[in-house]
């Protein structure tokens, strides 16, 4: 049976324990995702409390991290989503994404609506990818792809 959480505190505690286990065992998010058989972005989000994992993936992740059956159950449970508490984020990396949306949010909205019409881009039917590429001017660049299904507004 599918179960959903109404309070994210248990998932937050599990996320802390999972990250500690990941660190102790010197594992990468990619290694954890490989064990789960799913994408690195989805598994990372799930371990951090933002998605439910299928049973086989939850068991594989828990086994790799040395977590108990209660952790498996929580990993399979639909979480209360949202990992940034109210207000402006203070973590510099998260803040930069907030800043990007503050600067380019209206531009993205205008371009999406011009090209697709009235609607939204799904965060449920969604793919995320992060790649590190060489910068032709020296150093490195982050290429972040957000790939969501467009859902038109339907008058009723």
PDB file of C-alpha atoms in Angstrom, residues 45-149:
ATOM      1  CA  UNK A  45      16.508  14.052  -4.067  1.00  0.00           C
ATOM      2  CA  UNK A  46      14.882  10.927  -2.613  1.00  0.00           C
ATOM      3  CA  UNK A  47      17.618  10.346  -0.039  1.00  0.00           C
ATOM      4  CA  UNK A  48      17.389  14.028   0.904  1.00  0.00           C
ATOM      5  CA  UNK A  49      13.655  13.566   1.491  1.00  0.00           C
ATOM      6  CA  UNK A  50      12.041  14.903  -1.687  1.00  0.00           C
ATOM      7  CA  UNK A  51      10.862  11.726  -3.452  1.00  0.00           C
ATOM      8  CA  UNK A  52       9.676   8.239  -2.592  1.00  0.00           C
ATOM      9  CA  UNK A  53      11.795   5.375  -3.883  1.00  0.00           C
ATOM     10  CA  UNK A  54      10.368   2.171  -5.334  1.00  0.00           C
ATOM     11  CA  UNK A  55      10.729  -0.784  -2.953  1.00  0.00           C
ATOM     12  CA  UNK A  56      13.715  -2.379  -4.691  1.00  0.00           C
ATOM     13  CA  UNK A  57      15.572   0.937  -4.890  1.00  0.00           C
ATOM     14  CA  UNK A  58      14.812   1.769  -1.240  1.00  0.00           C
ATOM     15  CA  UNK A  59      16.158  -1.609  -0.133  1.00  0.00           C
ATOM     16  CA  UNK A  60      19.302  -1.240  -2.262  1.00  0.00           C
ATOM     17  CA  UNK A  61      20.013   2.263  -0.937  1.00  0.00           C
ATOM     18  CA  UNK A  62      19.431   1.219   2.669  1.00  0.00           C
ATOM     19  CA  UNK A  63      21.672  -1.820   2.280  1.00  0.00           C
ATOM     20  CA  UNK A  64      24.476   0.219   0.708  1.00  0.00           C
ATOM     21  CA  UNK A  65      24.233   2.840   3.473  1.00  0.00           C
ATOM     22  CA  UNK A  66      23.752   0.331   6.291  1.00  0.00           C
ATOM     23  CA  UNK A  67      20.293   1.652   7.192  1.00  0.00           C
ATOM     24  CA  UNK A  68      17.572  -0.397   8.893  1.00  0.00           C
ATOM     25  CA  UNK A  69      14.096  -1.563   7.810  1.00  0.00           C
ATOM     26  CA  UNK A  70      12.494   1.595   9.229  1.00  0.00           C
ATOM     27  CA  UNK A  71      14.662   3.617   6.844  1.00  0.00           C
ATOM     28  CA  UNK A  72      13.511   1.452   3.928  1.00  0.00           C
ATOM     29  CA  UNK A  73       9.900   2.125   4.891  1.00  0.00           C
ATOM     30  CA  UNK A  74      10.522   5.888   5.073  1.00  0.00           C
ATOM     31  CA  UNK A  75      12.370   5.904   1.739  1.00  0.00           C
ATOM     32  CA  UNK A  76       9.284   4.297   0.156  1.00  0.00           C
ATOM     33  CA  UNK A  77       6.854   6.789   1.705  1.00  0.00           C
ATOM     34  CA  UNK A  78       5.642   9.809  -0.264  1.00  0.00           C
ATOM     35  CA  UNK A  79       7.257  12.770   1.515  1.00  0.00           C
ATOM     36  CA  UNK A  80       6.044  16.226   2.367  1.00  0.00           C
ATOM     37  CA  UNK A  81       8.157  18.041  -0.202  1.00  0.00           C
ATOM     38  CA  UNK A  82      10.050  21.278   0.107  1.00  0.00           C
ATOM     39  CA  UNK A  83      13.594  21.480   1.391  1.00  0.00           C
ATOM     40  CA  UNK A  84      14.033  25.219   1.791  1.00  0.00           C
ATOM     41  CA  UNK A  85      12.343  26.763   4.819  1.00  0.00           C
ATOM     42  CA  UNK A  86      10.631  30.145   4.429  1.00  0.00           C
ATOM     43  CA  UNK A  87      12.572  33.262   3.636  1.00  0.00           C
ATOM     44  CA  UNK A  88      15.611  33.864   1.487  1.00  0.00           C
ATOM     45  CA  UNK A  89      18.002  30.888   1.441  1.00  0.00           C
ATOM     46  CA  UNK A  90      21.276  31.492   3.276  1.00  0.00           C
ATOM     47  CA  UNK A  91      23.362  28.686   1.783  1.00  0.00           C
ATOM     48  CA  UNK A  92      25.427  30.353  -0.992  1.00  0.00           C
ATOM     49  CA  UNK A  93      24.792  27.640  -3.593  1.00  0.00           C
ATOM     50  CA  UNK A  94      21.043  27.537  -2.989  1.00  0.00           C
ATOM     51  CA  UNK A  95      20.943  31.330  -2.808  1.00  0.00           C
ATOM     52  CA  UNK A  96      22.464  31.577  -6.302  1.00  0.00           C
ATOM     53  CA  UNK A  97      19.581  29.518  -7.697  1.00  0.00           C
ATOM     54  CA  UNK A  98      17.179  31.803  -5.848  1.00  0.00           C
ATOM     55  CA  UNK A  99      19.048  34.772  -7.323  1.00  0.00           C
ATOM     56  CA  UNK A 100      18.845  33.268 -10.828  1.00  0.00           C
ATOM     57  CA  UNK A 101      15.082  32.939 -10.477  1.00  0.00           C
ATOM     58  CA  UNK A 102      14.819  36.473  -9.097  1.00  0.00           C
ATOM     59  CA  UNK A 103      16.698  37.793 -12.138  1.00  0.00           C
ATOM     60  CA  UNK A 104      15.465  35.429 -14.866  1.00  0.00           C
ATOM     61  CA  UNK A 105      12.149  34.124 -13.476  1.00  0.00           C
ATOM     62  CA  UNK A 106       9.982  36.637 -15.325  1.00  0.00           C
ATOM     63  CA  UNK A 107      12.062  36.109 -18.477  1.00  0.00           C
ATOM     64  CA  UNK A 108      11.575  32.346 -18.291  1.00  0.00           C
ATOM     65  CA  UNK A 109       7.851  32.843 -17.700  1.00  0.00           C
ATOM     66  CA  UNK A 110       7.548  35.220 -20.655  1.00  0.00           C
ATOM     67  CA  UNK A 111       9.459  32.913 -23.006  1.00  0.00           C
ATOM     68  CA  UNK A 112       7.601  29.763 -21.912  1.00  0.00           C
ATOM     69  CA  UNK A 113       4.207  31.433 -22.355  1.00  0.00           C
ATOM     70  CA  UNK A 114       5.170  32.927 -25.691  1.00  0.00           C
ATOM     71  CA  UNK A 115       6.294  29.555 -27.025  1.00  0.00           C
ATOM     72  CA  UNK A 116       3.735  27.276 -25.334  1.00  0.00           C
ATOM     73  CA  UNK A 117       0.792  29.416 -24.236  1.00  0.00           C
ATOM     74  CA  UNK A 118      -0.845  29.499 -20.812  1.00  0.00           C
ATOM     75  CA  UNK A 119       0.316  26.613 -18.629  1.00  0.00           C
ATOM     76  CA  UNK A 120       3.134  25.309 -16.466  1.00  0.00           C
ATOM     77  CA  UNK A 121       6.232  23.169 -16.695  1.00  0.00           C
ATOM     78  CA  UNK A 122       5.789  20.072 -14.555  1.00  0.00           C
ATOM     79  CA  UNK A 123       8.148  19.336 -11.687  1.00  0.00           C
ATOM     80  CA  UNK A 124       6.559  15.870 -11.444  1.00  0.00           C
ATOM     81  CA  UNK A 125       7.052  14.694 -15.050  1.00  0.00           C
ATOM     82  CA  UNK A 126      10.564  16.060 -14.905  1.00  0.00           C
ATOM     83  CA  UNK A 127      14.232  15.288 -15.471  1.00  0.00           C
ATOM     84  CA  UNK A 128      17.251  17.041 -14.010  1.00  0.00           C
ATOM     85  CA  UNK A 129      20.858  16.764 -15.090  1.00  0.00           C
ATOM     86  CA  UNK A 130      24.015  18.460 -13.810  1.00  0.00           C
ATOM     87  CA  UNK A 131      27.246  18.337 -15.792  1.00  0.00           C
ATOM     88  CA  UNK A 132      30.656  19.866 -15.330  1.00  0.00           C
ATOM     89  CA  UNK A 133      32.183  21.108 -18.598  1.00  0.00           C
ATOM     90  CA  UNK A 134      35.371  22.946 -19.449  1.00  0.00           C
ATOM     91  CA  UNK A 135      35.058  26.708 -19.875  1.00  0.00           C
ATOM     92  CA  UNK A 136      36.803  27.832 -23.084  1.00  0.00           C
ATOM     93  CA  UNK A 137      37.990  30.886 -21.142  1.00  0.00           C
ATOM     94  CA  UNK A 138      39.515  28.703 -18.422  1.00  0.00           C
ATOM     95  CA  UNK A 139      38.067  26.937 -15.407  1.00  0.00           C
ATOM     96  CA  UNK A 140      34.819  25.028 -15.445  1.00  0.00           C
ATOM     97  CA  UNK A 141      31.148  25.672 -16.068  1.00  0.00           C
ATOM     98  CA  UNK A 142      28.035  24.062 -14.616  1.00  0.00           C
ATOM     99  CA  UNK A 143      25.442  22.973 -17.176  1.00  0.00           C
ATOM    100  CA  UNK A 144      22.110  22.374 -15.485  1.00  0.00           C
ATOM    101  CA  UNK A 145      19.263  20.974 -17.546  1.00  0.00           C
ATOM    102  CA  UNK A 146      15.701  21.218 -16.265  1.00  0.00           C
ATOM    103  CA  UNK A 147      13.464  19.108 -18.513  1.00  0.00           C
ATOM    104  CA  UNK A 148       9.793  19.222 -17.554  1.00  0.00           C
ATOM    105  CA  UNK A 149       6.631  18.305 -19.421  1.00  0.00           C
TER     106      UNK A 149
END
